[in-house]
mmCIF file of C-alpha atoms in Angstrom:
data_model
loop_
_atom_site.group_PDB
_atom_site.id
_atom_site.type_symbol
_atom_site.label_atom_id
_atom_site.label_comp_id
_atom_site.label_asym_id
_atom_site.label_seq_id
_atom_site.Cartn_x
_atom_site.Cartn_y
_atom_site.Cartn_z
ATOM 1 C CA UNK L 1 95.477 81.904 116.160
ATOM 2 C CA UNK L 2 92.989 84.564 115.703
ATOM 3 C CA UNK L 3 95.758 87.327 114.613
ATOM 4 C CA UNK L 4 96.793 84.431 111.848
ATOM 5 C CA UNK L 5 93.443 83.972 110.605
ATOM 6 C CA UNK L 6 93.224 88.108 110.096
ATOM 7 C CA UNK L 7 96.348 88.184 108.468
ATOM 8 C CA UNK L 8 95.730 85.864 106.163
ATOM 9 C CA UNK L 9 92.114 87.450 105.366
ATOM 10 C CA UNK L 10 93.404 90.941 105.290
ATOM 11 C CA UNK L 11 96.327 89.402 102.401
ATOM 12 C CA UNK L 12 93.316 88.035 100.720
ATOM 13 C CA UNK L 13 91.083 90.829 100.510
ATOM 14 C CA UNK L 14 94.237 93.310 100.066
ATOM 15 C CA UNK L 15 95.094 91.204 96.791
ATOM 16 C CA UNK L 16 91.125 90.364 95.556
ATOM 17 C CA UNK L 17 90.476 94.532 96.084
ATOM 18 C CA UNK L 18 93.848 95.325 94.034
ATOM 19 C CA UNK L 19 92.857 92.841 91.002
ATOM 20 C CA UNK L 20 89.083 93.844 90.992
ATOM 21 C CA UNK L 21 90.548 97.902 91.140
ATOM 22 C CA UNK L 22 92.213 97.018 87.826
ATOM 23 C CA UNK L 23 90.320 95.077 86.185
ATOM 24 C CA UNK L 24 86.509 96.496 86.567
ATOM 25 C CA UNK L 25 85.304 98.399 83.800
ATOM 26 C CA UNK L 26 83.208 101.370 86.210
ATOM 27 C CA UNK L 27 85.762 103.675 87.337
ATOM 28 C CA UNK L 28 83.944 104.696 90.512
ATOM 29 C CA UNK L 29 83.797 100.674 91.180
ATOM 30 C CA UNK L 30 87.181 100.711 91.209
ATOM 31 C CA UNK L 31 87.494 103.677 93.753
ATOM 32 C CA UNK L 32 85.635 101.551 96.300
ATOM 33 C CA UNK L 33 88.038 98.541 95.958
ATOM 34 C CA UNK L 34 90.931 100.821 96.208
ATOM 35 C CA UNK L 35 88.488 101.894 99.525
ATOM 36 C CA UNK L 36 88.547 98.497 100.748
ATOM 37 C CA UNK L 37 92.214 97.950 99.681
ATOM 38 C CA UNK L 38 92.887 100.699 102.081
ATOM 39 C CA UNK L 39 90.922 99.664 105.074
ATOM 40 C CA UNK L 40 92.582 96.010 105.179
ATOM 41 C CA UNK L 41 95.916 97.422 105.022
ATOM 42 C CA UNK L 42 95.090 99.488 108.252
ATOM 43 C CA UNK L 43 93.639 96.198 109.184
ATOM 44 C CA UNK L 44 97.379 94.478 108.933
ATOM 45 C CA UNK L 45 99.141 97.985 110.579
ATOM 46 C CA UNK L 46 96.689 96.541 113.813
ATOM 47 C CA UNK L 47 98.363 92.930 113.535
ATOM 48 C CA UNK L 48 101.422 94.752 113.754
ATOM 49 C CA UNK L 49 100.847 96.423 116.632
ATOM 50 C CA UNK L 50 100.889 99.794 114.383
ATOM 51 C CA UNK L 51 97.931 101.711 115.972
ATOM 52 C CA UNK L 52 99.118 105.130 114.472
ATOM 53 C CA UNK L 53 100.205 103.797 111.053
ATOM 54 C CA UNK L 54 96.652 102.317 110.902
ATOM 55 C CA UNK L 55 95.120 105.694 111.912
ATOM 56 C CA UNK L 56 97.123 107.155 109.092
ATOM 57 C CA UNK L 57 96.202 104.999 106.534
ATOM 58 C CA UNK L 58 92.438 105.165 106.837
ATOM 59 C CA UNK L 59 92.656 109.182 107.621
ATOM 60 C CA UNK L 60 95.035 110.177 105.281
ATOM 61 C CA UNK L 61 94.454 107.739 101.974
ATOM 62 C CA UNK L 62 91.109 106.069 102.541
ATOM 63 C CA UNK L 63 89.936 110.136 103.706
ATOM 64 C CA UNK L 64 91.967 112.785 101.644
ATOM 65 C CA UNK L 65 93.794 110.849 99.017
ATOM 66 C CA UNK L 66 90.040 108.554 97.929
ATOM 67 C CA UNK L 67 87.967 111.813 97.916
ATOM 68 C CA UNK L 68 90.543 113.140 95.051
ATOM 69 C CA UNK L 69 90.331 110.340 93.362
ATOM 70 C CA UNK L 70 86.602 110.920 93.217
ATOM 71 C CA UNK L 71 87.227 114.092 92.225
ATOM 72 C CA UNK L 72 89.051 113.482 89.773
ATOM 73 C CA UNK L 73 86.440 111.094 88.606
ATOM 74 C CA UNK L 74 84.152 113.382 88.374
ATOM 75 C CA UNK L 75 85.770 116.501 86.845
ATOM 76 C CA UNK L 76 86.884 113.957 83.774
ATOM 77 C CA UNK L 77 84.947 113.215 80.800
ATOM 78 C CA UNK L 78 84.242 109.787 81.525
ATOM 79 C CA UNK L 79 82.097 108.774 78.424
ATOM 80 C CA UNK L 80 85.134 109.717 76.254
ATOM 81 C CA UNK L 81 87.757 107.888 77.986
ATOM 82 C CA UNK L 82 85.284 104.359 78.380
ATOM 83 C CA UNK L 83 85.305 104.795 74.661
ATOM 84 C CA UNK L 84 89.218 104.620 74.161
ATOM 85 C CA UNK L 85 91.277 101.588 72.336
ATOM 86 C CA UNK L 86 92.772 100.076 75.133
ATOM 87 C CA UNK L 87 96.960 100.278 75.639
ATOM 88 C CA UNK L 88 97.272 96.919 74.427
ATOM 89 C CA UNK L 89 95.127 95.338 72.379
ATOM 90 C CA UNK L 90 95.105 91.603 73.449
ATOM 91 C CA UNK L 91 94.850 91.193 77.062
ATOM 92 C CA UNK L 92 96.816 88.236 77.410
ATOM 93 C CA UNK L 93 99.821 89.960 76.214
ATOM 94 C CA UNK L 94 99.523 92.249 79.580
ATOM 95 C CA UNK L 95 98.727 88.972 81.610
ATOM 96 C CA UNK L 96 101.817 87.347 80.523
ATOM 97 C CA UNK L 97 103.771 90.130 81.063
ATOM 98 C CA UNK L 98 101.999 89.996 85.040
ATOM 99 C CA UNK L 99 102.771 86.787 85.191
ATOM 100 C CA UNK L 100 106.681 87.039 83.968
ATOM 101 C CA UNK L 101 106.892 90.116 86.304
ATOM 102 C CA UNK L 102 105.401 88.330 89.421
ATOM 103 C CA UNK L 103 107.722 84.678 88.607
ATOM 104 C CA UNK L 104 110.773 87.057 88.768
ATOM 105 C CA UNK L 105 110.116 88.955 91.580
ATOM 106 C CA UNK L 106 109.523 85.147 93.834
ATOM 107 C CA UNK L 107 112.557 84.095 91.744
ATOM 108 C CA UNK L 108 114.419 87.101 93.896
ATOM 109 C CA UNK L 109 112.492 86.513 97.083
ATOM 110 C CA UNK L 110 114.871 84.209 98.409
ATOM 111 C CA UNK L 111 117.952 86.408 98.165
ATOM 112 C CA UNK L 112 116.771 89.159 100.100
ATOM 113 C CA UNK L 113 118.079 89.458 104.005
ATOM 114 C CA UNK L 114 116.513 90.816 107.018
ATOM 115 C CA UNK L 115 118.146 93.772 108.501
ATOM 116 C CA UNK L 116 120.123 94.433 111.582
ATOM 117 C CA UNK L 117 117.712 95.073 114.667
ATOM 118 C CA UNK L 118 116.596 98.446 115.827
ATOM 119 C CA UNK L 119 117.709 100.247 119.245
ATOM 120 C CA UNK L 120 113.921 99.732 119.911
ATOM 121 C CA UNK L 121 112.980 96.827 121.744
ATOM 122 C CA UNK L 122 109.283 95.659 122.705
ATOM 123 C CA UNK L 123 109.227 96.781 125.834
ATOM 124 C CA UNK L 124 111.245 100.397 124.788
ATOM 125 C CA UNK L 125 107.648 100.496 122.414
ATOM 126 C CA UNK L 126 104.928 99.248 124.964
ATOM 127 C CA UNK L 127 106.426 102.316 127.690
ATOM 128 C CA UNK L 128 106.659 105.067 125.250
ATOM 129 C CA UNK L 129 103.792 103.835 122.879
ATOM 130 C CA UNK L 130 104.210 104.046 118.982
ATOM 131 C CA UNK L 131 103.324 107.598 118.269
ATOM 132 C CA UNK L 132 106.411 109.043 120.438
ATOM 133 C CA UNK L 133 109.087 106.174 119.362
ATOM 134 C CA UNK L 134 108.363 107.192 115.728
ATOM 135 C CA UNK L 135 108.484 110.449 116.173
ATOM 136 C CA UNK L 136 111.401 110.633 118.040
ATOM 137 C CA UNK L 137 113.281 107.937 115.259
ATOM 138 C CA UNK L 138 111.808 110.274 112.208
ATOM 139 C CA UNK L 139 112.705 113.577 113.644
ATOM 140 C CA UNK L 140 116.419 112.477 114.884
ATOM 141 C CA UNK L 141 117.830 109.381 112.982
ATOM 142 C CA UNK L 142 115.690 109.720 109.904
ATOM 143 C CA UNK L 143 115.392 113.689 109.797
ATOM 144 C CA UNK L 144 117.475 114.354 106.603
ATOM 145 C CA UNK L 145 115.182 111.999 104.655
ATOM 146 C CA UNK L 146 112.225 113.431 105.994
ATOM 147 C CA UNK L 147 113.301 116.850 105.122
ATOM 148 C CA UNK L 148 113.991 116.008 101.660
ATOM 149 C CA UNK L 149 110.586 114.511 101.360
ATOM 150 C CA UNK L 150 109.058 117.418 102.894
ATOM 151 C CA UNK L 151 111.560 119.504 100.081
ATOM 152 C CA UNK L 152 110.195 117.579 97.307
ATOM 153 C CA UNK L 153 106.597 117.868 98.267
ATOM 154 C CA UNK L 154 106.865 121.207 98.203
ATOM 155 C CA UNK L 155 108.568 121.523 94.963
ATOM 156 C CA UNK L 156 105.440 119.388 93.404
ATOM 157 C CA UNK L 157 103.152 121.573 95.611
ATOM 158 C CA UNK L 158 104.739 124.886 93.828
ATOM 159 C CA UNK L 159 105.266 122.929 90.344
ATOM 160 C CA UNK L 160 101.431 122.261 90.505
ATOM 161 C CA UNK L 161 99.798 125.910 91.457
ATOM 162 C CA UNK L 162 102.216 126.942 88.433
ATOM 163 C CA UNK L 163 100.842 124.939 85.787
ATOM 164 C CA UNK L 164 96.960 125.724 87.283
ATOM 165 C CA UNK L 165 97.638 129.052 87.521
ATOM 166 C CA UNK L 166 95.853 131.304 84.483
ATOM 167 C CA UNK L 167 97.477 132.576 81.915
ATOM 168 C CA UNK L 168 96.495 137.117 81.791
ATOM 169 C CA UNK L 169 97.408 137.154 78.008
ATOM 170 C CA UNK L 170 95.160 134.265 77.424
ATOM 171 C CA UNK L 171 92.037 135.286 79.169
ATOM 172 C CA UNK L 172 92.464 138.914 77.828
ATOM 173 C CA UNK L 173 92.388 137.863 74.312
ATOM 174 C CA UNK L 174 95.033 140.822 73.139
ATOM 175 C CA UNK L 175 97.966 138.792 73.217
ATOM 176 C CA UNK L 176 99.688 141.095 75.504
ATOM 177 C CA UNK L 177 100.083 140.512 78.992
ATOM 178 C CA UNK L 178 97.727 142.918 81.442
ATOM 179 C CA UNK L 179 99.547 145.203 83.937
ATOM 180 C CA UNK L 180 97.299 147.239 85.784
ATOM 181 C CA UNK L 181 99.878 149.391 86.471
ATOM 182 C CA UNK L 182 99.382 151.505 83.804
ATOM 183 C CA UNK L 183 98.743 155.027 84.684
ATOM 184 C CA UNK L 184 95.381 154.872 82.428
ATOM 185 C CA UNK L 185 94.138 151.750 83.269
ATOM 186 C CA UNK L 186 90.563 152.143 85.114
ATOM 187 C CA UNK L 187 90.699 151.577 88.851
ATOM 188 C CA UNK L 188 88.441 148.841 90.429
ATOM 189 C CA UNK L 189 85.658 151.571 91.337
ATOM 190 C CA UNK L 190 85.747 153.425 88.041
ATOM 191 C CA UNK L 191 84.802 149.554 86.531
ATOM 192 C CA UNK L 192 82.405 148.975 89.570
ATOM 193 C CA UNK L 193 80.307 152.343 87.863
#
């Protein structure tokens, strides 16, 4: 009775901390409900007997992934972008579209079937605990997809130091790119005297 009575508050506040993270007008407001967002969806990983995937979620997104947010936050101009015409002008355009959006994804709830059941069992679970019966599903069933996420990580990792990196010709202000491997190009002590 107890773990129903969580659930259902952890839905509640899940959904509540998603429509105020929308829909308030402070931006940093909005990084706390995405905070509390985050901490009630650990709070269902527990109901699920997902002790790790809980551990994840508050260490990983309601640690790293919040504190870029905030970040980000505070590295934009924020009195320029509060000062924007919104997307779409009337907001009940964007509330019927919400609405039409949410009505056809319960119209499709119904068709959708559960999947076979795992080689894990309870019990398989409760001997080996989580941590070592995902790890041992991700890194033999589920390794190819795991790779390829690790691949395409990467790629974003590399795609992202290239577009931050600086640009010589641009900082130099000559148009031309700067090799210092020109033979009379001053050495690093002959610009330290």
């Amino acid at each position: 009775m107890f773990l129903q009575l969580f659930f259902i508050y952890c839905a509640l506040m899940i959904v509540v901390s998603g429509i105020l993270a929308i829909s308030l007008r402070n931006p940093v407001h909005c990084v706390l409900m995405v905070l509390v967002l985050f901490f009630h969806m650990a709070g269902l990983y527990l109901t699920l007997n997902a002790e790790f995937l809980a551990a994840v979620q508050i260490i990983v997104y309601a640690g790293a992934v919040l504190v870029l947010y905030l970040f980000v936050l505070f590295l934009v101009s924020l009195r320029e972008e509060l000062h924007m015409e919104a997307f779409i002008p009337n907001p009940w355009l964007g509330r019927v579209i919400a609405t039409g959006l949410a009505l056809a994804l319960l119209s499709v709830l119904p068709s959708f079937t559960t999947g076979a059941k795992g080689v894990w069992s309870v019990e398989a679970v409760r001997e080996l605990t989580h941590t070592v019966a995902l790890g041992q599903e991700m890194y033999s069933t589920y390794l190819l997809p795991f790779e390829i996420a690790g691949l395409i990580l990467l790629v974003a990792l590399i795609g992202g130091l290239v577009l931050a990196r600086r640009d010589d010709a641009a900082v130099t202000g000559d148009g031309g790119a700067v090799d210092n491997d020109l033979p009379d190009s001053p050495t690093c002590k002959e610009v330290a005297q």
